[in-house]
Amino acid sequence: MLGKKKKLLIGGLLGLLVGVLLVGCQQKKETMRTEVGTTDVASKVYVPPGKYDEFYAFLSGGFSGQVSVYGLPSGRLINVIKVFAQDPESGYGYTPETKPMLMTSHGFIPWDDSHHTELSQTDGVPNGRWLFINANNTPRIARIDLFSFVTKEILEIPNTAGNHASPFITPDSKYITAATRFSIPIPQKDVPISSYAENFKGTLSFIKADEPGKMDVAFQILMPGFDYDLAHCGKGPSYGWAFFTCYNTEQAYTLLEINASRNDKDYIAAVNWKKAEEYIAQGKYQEMPTVYYHNYWDEKKHMAFSEVKKSVKVINPKECPGVVYYLPTPKSPHGVDVSPDGEYIVGNGKLATVIPIHSFSKMLKAIEQKAFEKEVDGIPVLKYDAVLHCEIQKPGLGPLHTEFDGKGFAYTSCFVSSEVVKYDYKSGKVVDRIPTYYSIGHLMIPGGDSTKPWGKYLLAMNKITKDRYLPTGPELFQSAQLYDITGDKMQLLLDFPTIGEPHYAQAIPADLLMKNVIKIYPLAENEHPYAVKAEKDAKVERKGNEVHVCMTMIRSHFFPDNIEGIMVGDTVYFHLTNLEQDWDIPHGFAIRGSDNAQILVMPGETKTLVWRPKAPGIHAFYCTDFCSALHQEMQGYVRVSPEGSNVPLKYYTGTPITQK
Ligand SMILES: [Cu+2]
């Protein structure tokens, strides 16, 4: 038997042990919030081989100019959609069929900086039909078909420099927004930069987006010369309005990091676009001459066409009262985000110590009561207190962007303090915060800027990667981080590297999208002028020093695979039609000395590779996509003779008996 003292001692030790265990458990719980590696966390992102992810996520490619498609929660890269940059892997932007997509008023632009993806919506909910994305540098908006993951339309935005506040959509997909980040003379003129205040203007643009293939600038609003940064459209009660942040109300044109950081408050511009429509209908606009390109993809012809537009409707808020109001917003605001119910407008001031949340209903009341502080170029500035719902106190440093989970919470990314802050946007109470690694920019919750967020996950897109992956020299891929937001506390699940620098992203449940995704292009519907739908129709034709080779591809040969009679000085157009009608059987085509890309041709599609042979001899070509067991046999030869020689055109596959 144990003595009483011993019992007490053991009891005490047990108590201590339990205490240590409890502390240990708590510490472990804390650790698990930020560190991956436990079974619990791993199982939340594990998608077994052969199984699909729950969400498609579309991340902008930033300076890559493209869109990358990831599965969530696994973080697996599943596709890269070609949009604003040439792609040697597929031939996009190199082939004569796709080159018109990259035409602009500045000529052929083979690169851009893509920033914000936006899904088309029905009743404020992403519908999985289209994805829009902006080009920032040469201002444009692209429409991507989510049935084929192909860019179908690109519209240039005139009177704009730095198309950043774009493409944010109305809940019915009627319009998408665009704006000039950098104010410039509108129309352009040669003036001293120091005449900024006098000569520089901004524009806010509303792009008609509801008719596929027919995007156009519905109208532009001429604004004071500030920097217009980001936007979101109203929904529910605020349908008919759009909100744009602006900074540099100081109108600085040099050393902005100091000179544009002087004012305590800048603005969110609230635009009543329904009112603007009324003024347009009444003819109260100026038809301003300008030049901009509209490029669209003809699905039947498998090629793009460009049209040049020559004017745009511009309205001036001075002459159109009630279209624009300014909401004072501290300080150099970046993102502006509207709550799912459409009532709250969150301003994210990069240099602000609070996050102001404006109330839409208070704004309407303030307008009615003319609670104006002053006017700027005829635009009333509403009183801050008259429109403010609340300020989130001590949110974190450098707030940039906000998304919503549909359960009454908002999540704001804080760049400087590298964290996500979660708060109840009605009560203004902060309920959780979690670090990001490192320096988060945008964040995304599936449906998080819509009327019905799916919630569940939050994706942080971080600007600095540092030590998160194996080092790869001075250049490191940017890093995304996935968080579980189903509980009271956010939990870090996964890091994964991204392509380019993703800015914004969108995600949608996979089942809404995958049922519509096409697997082939029907060969019977192919109206490409150089398509051949059967081997017997394949041909080689000379027109002066142009040679058109209409060639077919099917497992595992080209028709023709031997061609003679080509000469130095010829321009040879290989028009390749893939005769396959089976999912995931592309064929490729590459020929030695080709001075740009190879091409990858999808089943039922026709694509062209242009080749200018430089020296006599025999040139081999081959299929670049491993298509069958005899893929290595999918090859051929072109004989090139000296300029002016009289070798006759001759082409065949198999024996020269099939020669035409
Ligand atoms: Cu092949």
XYZ file of C-alpha atoms and ligand atoms in Angstrom:
661
model
C 0.000 0.000 0.000
C 1.172 3.468 -0.714
C 1.519 6.030 1.961
C -0.630 9.166 1.863
C 2.373 11.338 0.955
C 3.300 9.076 -1.927
C -0.303 9.097 -3.196
C -0.289 12.878 -3.133
C 3.025 12.971 -4.945
C 1.802 10.564 -7.614
C -1.466 12.454 -7.840
C 0.509 15.663 -8.218
C 2.746 14.147 -10.891
C -0.247 12.814 -12.763
C -1.849 16.201 -12.581
C 1.334 17.777 -13.909
C 1.529 15.184 -16.670
C -2.075 15.772 -17.643
C -1.358 19.471 -17.524
C 1.708 19.068 -19.745
C -0.281 16.864 -22.105
C -3.063 19.418 -22.251
C -0.628 22.244 -22.919
C 1.074 19.952 -25.421
C -2.243 19.316 -27.151
C -3.041 22.989 -27.279
C 0.384 23.759 -28.657
C -0.023 20.976 -31.187
C -3.399 22.398 -32.209
C -1.831 25.812 -32.660
C 1.012 24.298 -34.660
C -1.420 22.456 -36.881
C -3.086 25.714 -37.840
C 0.056 26.859 -39.523
C 2.038 23.782 -40.401
C 1.239 21.109 -42.886
C 2.335 17.538 -42.407
C -0.225 15.992 -40.106
C -2.577 13.293 -41.360
C -5.523 15.510 -40.574
C -4.321 18.295 -42.850
C -2.982 15.936 -45.532
C -6.333 14.157 -45.853
C -8.041 17.485 -46.513
C -6.022 18.126 -49.637
C -5.464 14.549 -50.768
C -7.224 13.713 -54.005
C -6.571 10.020 -54.720
C -5.142 9.025 -58.119
C -7.909 8.935 -60.705
C -10.226 11.140 -58.653
C -11.160 14.703 -59.497
C -10.743 17.861 -57.501
C -13.783 19.564 -56.032
C -13.113 22.970 -57.612
C -11.609 24.415 -60.756
C -9.523 27.472 -59.823
C -8.545 30.016 -62.480
C -5.477 32.029 -61.511
C -4.286 34.959 -63.558
C -0.810 34.425 -64.933
C 0.384 37.939 -64.133
C 3.398 38.726 -66.289
C 3.022 35.400 -68.137
C -0.095 36.880 -69.751
C -2.018 33.604 -69.449
C -4.471 31.898 -67.094
C -3.445 28.833 -65.147
C -6.038 26.301 -64.077
C -5.590 24.431 -60.825
C -7.640 21.775 -59.117
C -8.565 22.526 -55.520
C -7.942 21.323 -52.899
C -5.018 19.376 -54.408
C -3.271 22.400 -55.959
C -2.570 20.323 -59.083
C -1.925 22.361 -62.233
C -4.385 21.032 -64.821
C -4.076 23.475 -67.713
C -2.660 26.775 -68.921
C -5.073 28.793 -71.050
C -3.419 30.891 -73.741
C -4.681 34.454 -73.710
C -2.377 37.449 -74.015
C 0.964 35.795 -74.804
C 2.369 33.686 -77.624
C 2.746 30.042 -76.689
C 5.300 27.907 -78.550
C 3.813 24.764 -77.013
C 0.551 25.098 -78.940
C 1.432 27.646 -81.616
C -1.039 30.192 -80.143
C -0.059 33.646 -81.321
C 2.294 32.166 -83.955
C -0.185 30.562 -86.363
C -1.976 32.713 -88.951
C -5.241 31.499 -87.362
C -4.444 32.898 -83.913
C -2.280 35.937 -84.692
C -5.286 38.268 -85.140
C -6.194 37.615 -81.476
C -3.133 39.607 -80.414
C -3.690 42.560 -82.754
C -4.121 45.983 -81.171
C -4.018 49.635 -82.185
C -0.298 49.397 -81.271
C 0.181 46.552 -83.730
C 0.795 42.886 -82.929
C 1.485 42.602 -79.181
C 2.764 39.126 -78.264
C 2.777 39.625 -74.500
C 0.822 41.248 -71.706
C 0.376 41.363 -67.978
C -2.884 39.622 -67.022
C -4.330 40.435 -63.634
C -7.886 39.544 -62.707
C -9.998 36.586 -63.724
C -13.767 36.900 -63.465
C -16.404 34.242 -64.134
C -19.614 35.110 -65.946
C -22.613 35.223 -63.614
C -26.333 34.590 -63.634
C -28.250 36.189 -60.751
C -24.954 37.053 -59.133
C -23.696 33.457 -59.113
C -20.845 32.215 -61.341
C -22.412 30.082 -64.082
C -19.318 28.364 -65.529
C -19.862 29.586 -69.102
C -17.175 32.227 -69.618
C -14.073 33.492 -67.910
C -12.918 37.062 -68.458
C -9.446 38.426 -67.817
C -7.818 41.828 -68.279
C -4.589 42.789 -69.948
C -3.055 45.538 -67.905
C -0.293 46.956 -70.093
C -1.955 47.192 -73.502
C -5.470 47.603 -72.148
C -7.670 44.700 -73.211
C -10.255 42.240 -71.940
C -10.419 38.617 -73.052
C -13.328 36.208 -73.010
C -12.419 32.543 -72.524
C -14.852 29.759 -73.417
C -15.072 27.328 -70.503
C -16.498 24.606 -72.765
C -13.153 24.423 -74.585
C -10.780 26.498 -72.393
C -9.978 28.575 -75.469
C -9.795 32.378 -75.763
C -12.663 33.394 -78.031
C -12.612 37.166 -77.941
C -10.276 40.044 -77.068
C -11.380 43.679 -76.930
C -8.977 46.574 -76.661
C -10.008 49.387 -74.300
C -9.374 52.889 -75.716
C -8.509 56.024 -73.695
C -6.874 53.860 -71.048
C -3.393 53.329 -69.625
C -3.030 50.372 -67.292
C -6.343 48.498 -67.418
C -6.248 47.382 -63.801
C -9.794 47.831 -62.427
C -10.986 45.118 -64.730
C -12.870 42.887 -65.595
C -15.386 42.993 -62.756
C -18.828 41.846 -63.779
C -22.407 42.831 -63.088
C -24.532 40.038 -61.555
C -26.280 39.501 -64.896
C -23.030 39.633 -66.950
C -24.387 42.675 -68.797
C -21.234 44.728 -68.280
C -17.686 44.266 -67.178
C -15.687 47.178 -65.838
C -12.446 48.691 -67.019
C -10.655 51.844 -65.921
C -7.474 53.702 -66.510
C -5.035 53.164 -63.669
C -2.771 55.894 -64.997
C -4.400 59.133 -65.984
C -3.276 60.462 -69.355
C -4.335 63.205 -71.763
C -7.662 62.101 -73.291
C -7.512 62.301 -76.237
C -3.742 61.794 -76.295
C -1.584 64.829 -76.936
C 2.010 65.948 -76.627
C 2.118 68.009 -73.395
C 4.610 68.542 -70.573
C 4.206 65.871 -67.865
C 4.158 68.720 -65.355
C 0.826 69.825 -66.838
C -0.753 66.759 -65.201
C -3.402 68.630 -63.196
C -4.520 70.573 -66.225
C -4.286 67.964 -68.987
C -4.542 64.457 -67.530
C -7.827 62.608 -67.159
C -9.113 59.231 -66.084
C -11.774 57.045 -67.661
C -14.099 54.424 -66.262
C -15.361 52.034 -68.933
C -18.403 49.799 -69.113
C -17.905 46.932 -71.514
C -20.890 45.165 -72.983
C -20.282 41.493 -72.222
C -23.631 39.750 -72.522
C -23.300 38.833 -76.202
C -20.505 36.351 -76.927
C -18.307 37.534 -79.783
C -19.638 41.068 -79.539
C -17.921 42.697 -76.591
C -17.782 46.444 -77.032
C -17.221 49.598 -75.036
C -20.788 50.636 -74.194
C -19.603 53.966 -72.773
C -16.809 55.649 -70.880
C -17.008 58.208 -68.082
C -14.428 60.977 -68.144
C -12.996 61.380 -64.643
C -10.623 63.713 -62.785
C -6.964 62.852 -63.291
C -6.458 60.387 -60.439
C -5.322 56.726 -60.502
C -8.297 54.334 -60.769
C -7.254 51.053 -59.241
C -9.823 48.325 -58.679
C -13.556 47.798 -58.909
C -16.527 45.636 -58.061
C -20.097 45.883 -59.210
C -23.105 46.249 -56.970
C -25.605 43.425 -56.555
C -29.004 42.943 -54.949
C -30.012 46.402 -53.657
C -26.871 47.961 -55.169
C -27.482 46.446 -58.620
C -27.065 49.232 -61.162
C -24.013 50.652 -59.382
C -20.313 49.943 -59.660
C -17.525 50.981 -57.300
C -13.995 51.965 -58.282
C -11.148 52.797 -55.924
C -8.891 55.691 -56.708
C -5.630 56.821 -55.229
C -3.328 59.706 -56.043
C -6.019 62.296 -55.458
C -2.916 64.448 -54.847
C -2.403 64.321 -58.651
C 1.289 63.565 -58.293
C 3.203 62.629 -61.411
C 6.592 61.825 -59.890
C 7.792 59.960 -56.780
C 4.274 58.780 -56.050
C 5.370 56.701 -53.064
C 5.677 59.975 -51.198
C 3.732 62.470 -53.244
C 0.627 60.317 -53.638
C 0.571 59.339 -49.963
C -0.158 62.743 -48.482
C -3.945 62.796 -48.299
C -5.575 61.017 -45.374
C -8.406 59.932 -47.564
C -8.766 59.210 -51.238
C -11.978 57.981 -52.826
C -14.150 55.159 -53.920
C -16.060 56.331 -56.984
C -19.650 55.089 -56.856
C -21.043 54.956 -60.396
C -24.740 54.722 -61.129
C -24.416 52.963 -64.492
C -28.172 52.713 -64.932
C -28.305 56.493 -64.770
C -25.422 56.644 -67.249
C -27.466 54.433 -69.597
C -30.310 56.969 -69.389
C -28.000 59.832 -70.357
C -26.662 57.761 -73.251
C -30.229 57.085 -74.396
C -30.896 60.841 -74.247
C -27.844 61.464 -76.414
C -25.937 63.310 -73.664
C -22.573 61.951 -74.675
C -19.699 62.809 -76.935
C -18.776 60.406 -79.717
C -15.006 60.593 -79.331
C -12.795 59.458 -82.219
C -10.280 56.800 -81.214
C -8.965 53.495 -82.542
C -9.279 50.119 -80.863
C -9.326 46.489 -81.940
C -11.933 43.843 -81.464
C -10.686 40.315 -82.149
C -12.924 37.288 -82.174
C -12.621 33.611 -82.853
C -14.748 31.969 -85.515
C -15.479 28.519 -84.090
C -16.433 26.972 -87.425
C -13.515 28.412 -89.372
C -11.056 27.701 -86.539
C -9.517 31.137 -86.922
C -9.568 34.642 -85.491
C -10.614 37.849 -87.188
C -9.971 41.478 -86.234
C -12.155 44.501 -86.687
C -11.107 48.064 -86.019
C -13.450 50.351 -84.105
C -13.140 54.080 -84.537
C -15.099 55.891 -81.850
C -16.426 55.582 -78.340
C -19.245 57.213 -76.383
C -17.910 59.356 -73.537
C -20.006 61.036 -70.869
C -18.857 63.812 -68.596
C -20.140 63.681 -64.999
C -20.241 67.489 -64.956
C -22.986 67.399 -67.562
C -24.605 64.240 -66.218
C -25.453 64.780 -62.543
C -26.203 61.705 -60.473
C -23.855 59.372 -62.340
C -20.783 59.556 -60.083
C -20.259 60.241 -56.360
C -17.045 60.016 -54.397
C -16.937 58.158 -51.072
C -13.964 59.361 -48.985
C -11.884 56.305 -48.112
C -8.644 56.119 -46.106
C -5.842 55.878 -47.396
C -4.679 55.073 -50.958
C -7.362 52.369 -51.317
C -6.567 49.337 -53.464
C -9.372 46.743 -53.483
C -13.076 47.539 -53.205
C -15.328 44.610 -52.438
C -19.085 44.325 -52.126
C -20.708 41.954 -49.619
C -22.871 39.077 -50.949
C -26.043 40.923 -49.909
C -24.940 44.024 -51.849
C -25.220 46.369 -48.839
C -21.620 46.721 -47.658
C -18.743 48.183 -49.616
C -15.352 47.377 -48.143
C -12.478 49.744 -48.942
C -8.968 48.360 -48.522
C -6.619 51.289 -47.913
C -3.003 50.203 -48.376
C -1.816 52.820 -45.906
C -4.914 52.872 -43.685
C -4.937 51.745 -40.080
C -8.588 50.713 -40.310
C -10.771 48.987 -42.885
C -13.737 51.251 -43.645
C -17.004 49.558 -44.554
C -19.444 51.833 -46.339
C -23.166 51.228 -46.306
C -24.995 51.338 -49.621
C -28.311 52.325 -48.041
C -26.591 55.111 -46.072
C -24.978 56.243 -49.304
C -28.372 56.543 -51.003
C -29.682 58.500 -48.023
C -26.634 60.778 -48.051
C -27.186 61.469 -51.745
C -30.844 62.236 -51.109
C -29.963 64.588 -48.251
C -27.100 66.105 -50.238
C -24.661 65.317 -47.430
C -21.768 66.575 -49.541
C -18.359 67.612 -48.294
C -17.338 69.304 -51.542
C -17.271 68.792 -55.282
C -14.381 67.650 -57.469
C -14.840 68.533 -61.144
C -18.592 68.464 -60.694
C -18.539 65.161 -58.771
C -20.079 65.429 -55.274
C -17.899 64.075 -52.460
C -20.154 62.506 -49.820
C -19.442 63.016 -46.126
C -17.419 60.104 -44.742
C -19.562 59.748 -41.611
C -22.735 59.862 -43.654
C -21.806 56.782 -45.683
C -19.729 54.798 -43.198
C -21.185 51.642 -41.669
C -18.169 50.897 -39.460
C -14.401 50.771 -39.352
C -12.589 47.521 -38.596
C -10.077 48.526 -35.956
C -6.517 47.119 -35.934
C -7.154 44.835 -38.890
C -3.526 44.226 -39.834
C -1.080 46.297 -41.841
C -1.508 47.032 -45.515
C -5.035 45.763 -46.225
C -5.460 45.020 -49.934
C -8.422 42.805 -50.825
C -11.522 41.279 -49.254
C -13.583 38.183 -50.027
C -16.662 36.754 -48.314
C -17.643 33.268 -47.117
C -21.431 33.662 -47.298
C -21.725 33.121 -43.540
C -21.412 36.760 -42.523
C -17.638 36.933 -42.472
C -15.199 38.912 -44.556
C -11.546 37.993 -45.058
C -9.034 40.708 -45.839
C -5.483 40.181 -47.047
C -2.887 42.326 -45.287
C 0.295 42.658 -47.324
C 2.583 44.322 -44.807
C 1.757 42.133 -41.822
C 1.496 39.017 -44.092
C -1.798 37.727 -42.815
C -5.468 37.126 -43.485
C -7.856 38.785 -41.078
C -11.368 37.402 -40.610
C -14.127 39.604 -39.247
C -17.860 39.925 -38.911
C -18.520 42.771 -41.326
C -21.822 43.728 -39.734
C -20.604 43.995 -36.135
C -17.110 45.033 -37.157
C -15.524 42.462 -34.833
C -12.274 40.704 -35.772
C -12.649 36.964 -35.008
C -9.506 35.340 -36.381
C -6.218 35.992 -38.136
C -3.624 33.689 -39.692
C -0.172 34.286 -41.187
C 0.631 33.913 -44.872
C 4.077 33.114 -46.288
C 4.768 35.817 -47.414
C 3.235 39.182 -48.261
C -0.174 38.204 -49.521
C -1.717 40.106 -52.438
C -5.124 38.956 -53.578
C -7.065 36.250 -51.828
C -9.871 34.135 -53.231
C -12.762 32.158 -51.807
C -14.764 30.084 -54.330
C -17.635 32.417 -55.240
C -16.213 34.881 -52.702
C -17.165 37.994 -54.695
C -20.588 36.671 -55.704
C -24.029 36.700 -54.053
C -23.655 33.045 -52.950
C -20.095 32.151 -51.986
C -19.357 28.426 -51.856
C -16.857 29.148 -49.093
C -14.937 26.146 -47.747
C -11.467 27.243 -48.919
C -9.472 30.429 -49.059
C -6.567 30.789 -51.443
C -3.829 33.282 -50.617
C -1.719 34.460 -53.528
C 1.557 35.600 -52.085
C 4.021 38.023 -53.574
C 7.139 36.711 -51.893
C 8.122 33.038 -51.762
C 11.550 33.062 -50.049
C 12.104 29.750 -48.287
C 8.904 27.851 -49.093
C 10.340 25.520 -51.752
C 13.692 24.104 -52.831
C 15.758 27.110 -53.927
C 16.068 27.650 -57.682
C 18.476 30.558 -57.962
C 17.397 34.187 -57.806
C 14.108 33.395 -59.504
C 11.462 31.712 -57.394
C 7.945 30.893 -58.507
C 5.220 32.773 -56.672
C 3.430 30.841 -53.976
C -0.228 30.115 -53.331
C -1.521 28.842 -50.020
C -4.769 27.056 -49.363
C -6.678 27.482 -46.100
C -9.645 25.603 -44.702
C -12.244 28.183 -43.606
C -15.038 25.809 -42.568
C -14.308 26.160 -38.834
C -14.128 29.142 -36.502
C -10.385 29.244 -37.004
C -8.683 29.258 -40.376
C -6.273 26.395 -40.994
C -3.377 26.295 -43.445
C -3.598 23.177 -45.638
C -1.228 23.488 -48.557
C 1.435 25.479 -50.393
C 1.765 25.224 -54.140
C 3.828 27.145 -56.696
C 2.123 29.186 -59.391
C 2.915 30.276 -62.922
C 3.781 33.931 -63.401
C 2.479 36.189 -60.688
C -1.159 35.430 -60.022
C -3.149 38.444 -59.006
C -6.806 37.618 -58.661
C -8.405 34.200 -59.121
C -11.844 32.648 -59.334
C -13.034 29.148 -58.494
C -16.175 27.185 -59.242
C -17.399 23.704 -58.244
C -16.113 21.222 -60.800
C -19.494 19.620 -61.417
C -20.903 22.927 -62.728
C -18.264 23.003 -65.409
C -17.005 19.557 -66.338
C -20.344 18.320 -67.688
C -20.111 20.925 -70.468
C -16.485 20.536 -71.446
C -16.125 19.426 -75.070
C -13.814 16.553 -76.027
C -13.315 17.047 -79.773
C -14.131 19.477 -82.558
C -16.601 17.797 -84.941
C -14.715 17.316 -88.200
C -17.944 17.606 -90.190
C -18.395 21.175 -88.892
C -14.860 22.294 -89.699
C -15.109 25.220 -92.156
C -11.443 26.199 -92.172
C -10.749 27.208 -95.795
C -7.784 24.812 -95.966
C -9.319 21.910 -94.019
C -9.247 18.500 -95.659
C -11.588 15.955 -94.149
C -10.245 12.797 -95.834
C -6.808 11.677 -96.943
C -7.999 11.463 -100.539
C -8.537 15.250 -100.490
C -5.076 16.111 -99.191
C -3.150 18.238 -101.681
C -0.175 20.478 -102.339
C -0.773 23.568 -104.468
C 1.615 26.198 -105.728
C 0.498 29.823 -106.187
C 3.609 31.668 -107.338
C 6.107 31.230 -104.544
C 3.414 30.353 -102.033
C 2.898 26.644 -101.490
C -0.178 25.451 -99.617
C 0.128 21.959 -98.188
C -3.271 20.673 -97.041
C -2.154 17.758 -94.925
C -4.021 15.309 -92.732
C -2.901 13.621 -89.540
C -4.244 10.388 -88.100
C -2.591 7.629 -86.072
C 0.164 7.289 -87.125
C 0.947 9.051 -90.382
C 0.706 12.306 -92.252
C -0.823 12.541 -95.708
C 1.257 13.402 -97.653
C 4.457 12.445 -95.857
C 6.823 12.973 -98.815
C 6.807 16.266 -100.685
C 9.113 17.328 -103.505
C 9.205 20.432 -105.680
C 9.566 23.003 -102.885
C 12.167 25.685 -103.600
C 14.282 28.080 -101.607
C 12.365 31.380 -101.667
C 9.007 29.659 -101.225
C 6.703 30.334 -98.329
C 5.196 27.017 -97.371
C 1.902 26.908 -95.490
C 1.378 23.552 -93.809
C -2.370 23.442 -93.138
C -2.798 20.459 -90.866
C -6.135 18.840 -90.163
C -6.298 16.304 -87.377
C -8.774 13.660 -88.594
C -9.093 12.024 -85.177
C -12.497 12.196 -83.480
C -11.362 10.780 -80.198
C -10.741 12.607 -76.882
C -7.177 13.529 -76.020
C -5.599 12.552 -79.342
C -3.864 15.710 -80.570
C -1.109 15.462 -83.144
C 1.746 17.904 -83.425
C 3.807 19.136 -86.342
C 7.368 20.401 -86.389
C 9.813 20.852 -89.244
C 13.516 21.643 -89.085
C 14.368 25.295 -89.483
C 10.912 26.451 -88.513
C 11.576 29.873 -87.038
C 8.896 30.008 -84.387
C 6.743 27.331 -82.821
C 5.571 23.860 -83.541
C 1.809 23.428 -83.649
C -0.472 21.183 -81.697
C -3.683 20.280 -83.537
C -6.720 19.068 -81.608
C -9.038 16.339 -82.965
C -11.146 17.818 -85.774
C -9.171 21.070 -85.898
C -7.084 22.703 -88.653
C -3.980 24.783 -87.913
C -1.264 26.301 -90.046
C 2.495 26.408 -89.672
C 4.355 28.811 -91.956
C 7.822 27.712 -93.091
C 10.395 29.448 -95.259
C 13.095 26.945 -96.243
C 16.492 28.607 -96.409
C 18.723 26.005 -98.077
C 18.356 23.117 -100.562
C 18.295 19.657 -99.063
C 16.019 17.215 -97.324
C 14.078 18.402 -94.285
C 12.390 16.036 -91.868
C 9.114 16.714 -90.106
C 7.430 14.766 -87.337
C 4.546 14.545 -84.907
C 5.473 16.206 -81.616
C 2.692 14.722 -79.486
C 3.194 11.101 -78.454
C 0.036 9.776 -80.072
C 0.383 5.991 -80.415
C 2.740 3.057 -80.162
C 4.018 4.047 -83.615
C 4.270 7.744 -82.839
C 7.989 7.656 -83.648
C 7.048 6.461 -87.153
C 4.795 9.507 -87.637
C 7.297 11.451 -89.718
C 8.035 12.626 -93.256
C 10.383 14.471 -95.629
C 10.309 17.630 -97.677
C 12.776 17.977 -100.534
C 13.886 21.575 -101.048
C 15.520 22.478 -104.366
C 17.416 25.644 -105.300
C 15.443 28.710 -106.245
C 14.234 28.551 -109.865
C 14.796 24.817 -110.266
C 12.274 22.754 -112.242
C 11.685 19.826 -109.876
C 7.946 19.124 -110.280
C 5.568 19.184 -107.320
C 5.093 15.634 -106.141
C 3.529 14.328 -102.932
C 2.370 11.004 -101.550
C 2.148 8.717 -98.554
C 2.890 5.022 -98.911
C 4.068 4.319 -102.415
C 4.491 6.963 -105.090
C 1.635 5.095 -106.873
C -0.819 7.075 -104.743
C 0.763 10.194 -106.117
C -1.649 12.756 -107.518
Cu 0.925 11.767 -83.757
